[in-house]
Structure formats: C-alpha cells, structure tokens
mmCIF file of C-alpha atoms in Angstrom:
data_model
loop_
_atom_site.group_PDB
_atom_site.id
_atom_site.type_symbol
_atom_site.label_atom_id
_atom_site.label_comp_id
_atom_site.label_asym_id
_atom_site.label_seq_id
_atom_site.Cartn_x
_atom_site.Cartn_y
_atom_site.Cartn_z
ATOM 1 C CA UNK A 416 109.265 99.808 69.803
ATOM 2 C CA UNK A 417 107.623 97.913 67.297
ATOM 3 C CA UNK A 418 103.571 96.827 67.354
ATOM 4 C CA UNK A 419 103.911 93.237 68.120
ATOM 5 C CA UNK A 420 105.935 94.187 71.241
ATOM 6 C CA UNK A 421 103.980 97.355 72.120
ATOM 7 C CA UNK A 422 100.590 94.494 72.516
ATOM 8 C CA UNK A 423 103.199 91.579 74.389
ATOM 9 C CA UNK A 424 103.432 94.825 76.997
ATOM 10 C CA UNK A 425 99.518 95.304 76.897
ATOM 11 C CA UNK A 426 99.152 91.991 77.532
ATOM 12 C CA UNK A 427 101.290 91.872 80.263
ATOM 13 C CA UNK A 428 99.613 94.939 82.413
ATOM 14 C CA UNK A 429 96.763 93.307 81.462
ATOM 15 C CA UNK A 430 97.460 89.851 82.944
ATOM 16 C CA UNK A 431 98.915 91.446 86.007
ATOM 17 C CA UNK A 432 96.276 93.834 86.931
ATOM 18 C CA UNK A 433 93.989 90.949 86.456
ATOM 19 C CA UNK A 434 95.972 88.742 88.994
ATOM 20 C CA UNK A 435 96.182 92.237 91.122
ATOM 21 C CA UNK A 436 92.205 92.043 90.939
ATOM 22 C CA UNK A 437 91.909 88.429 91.881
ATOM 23 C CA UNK A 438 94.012 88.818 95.066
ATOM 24 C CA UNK A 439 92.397 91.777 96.179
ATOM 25 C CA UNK A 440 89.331 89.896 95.371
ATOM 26 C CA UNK A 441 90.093 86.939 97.687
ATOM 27 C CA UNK A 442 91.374 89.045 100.620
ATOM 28 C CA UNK A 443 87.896 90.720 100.535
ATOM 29 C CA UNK A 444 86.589 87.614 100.810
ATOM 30 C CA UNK A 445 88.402 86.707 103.582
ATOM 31 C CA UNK A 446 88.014 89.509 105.875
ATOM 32 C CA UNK A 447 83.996 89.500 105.149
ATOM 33 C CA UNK A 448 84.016 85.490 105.947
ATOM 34 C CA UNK A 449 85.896 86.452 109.479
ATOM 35 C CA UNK A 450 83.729 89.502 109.671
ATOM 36 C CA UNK A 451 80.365 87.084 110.248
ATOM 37 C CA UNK A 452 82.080 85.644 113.021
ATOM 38 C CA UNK A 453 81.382 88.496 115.206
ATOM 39 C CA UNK A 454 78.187 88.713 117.489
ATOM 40 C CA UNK A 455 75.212 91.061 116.211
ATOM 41 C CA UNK A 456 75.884 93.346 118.592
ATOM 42 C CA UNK A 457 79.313 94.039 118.330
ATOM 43 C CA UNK A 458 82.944 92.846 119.297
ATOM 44 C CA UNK A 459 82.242 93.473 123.052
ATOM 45 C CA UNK A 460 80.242 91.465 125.640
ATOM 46 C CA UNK A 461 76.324 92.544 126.789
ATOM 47 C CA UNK A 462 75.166 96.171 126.353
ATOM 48 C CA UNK A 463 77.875 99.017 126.849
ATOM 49 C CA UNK A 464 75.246 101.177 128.615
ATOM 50 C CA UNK A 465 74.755 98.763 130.969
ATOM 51 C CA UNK A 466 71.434 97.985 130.372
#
C-alpha cells in the first residue's frame, strides 16, 4: 500500500466517523427536544401516592 493511499483511507474513516458523530449528534438532539415535552412531574397524571 503506498502513502498517498494509506492517507485517502485516513481520510475516509475520518470523514465517516465525522458524519457517524453528526448523526448521533442530531438524534440526541431530538430525543432531548421531545424529552421537554413531558410534564415536571413525570409521564403519568397527578401524584402516584395519591396525594
């Protein structure tokens, strides 16, 4: 394998790990935007105790 093609492959992990860490990025994003939409006290209605 010679050097120039040795960095093209670097290169390549590189880019995809970087597009790996932009999608992973984004889905955090999207389950902490949905995860705001939920009441302060929880998924459930009124106090489970009862209270």
């Amino acid at each position: 394998m010679t050097r120039i093609t040795r960095i093209n492959k670097l290169k390549e992990v590189s880019f995809l790990l970087a597009m790996l860490k932009t999608i992973v990025d984004f889905a955090t994003l999207l389950i902490g935007a949905e995860g705001t939409k939920t009441p302060a006290g929880g998924r459930g209605r009124g106090d489970p105790t009862g209270a």
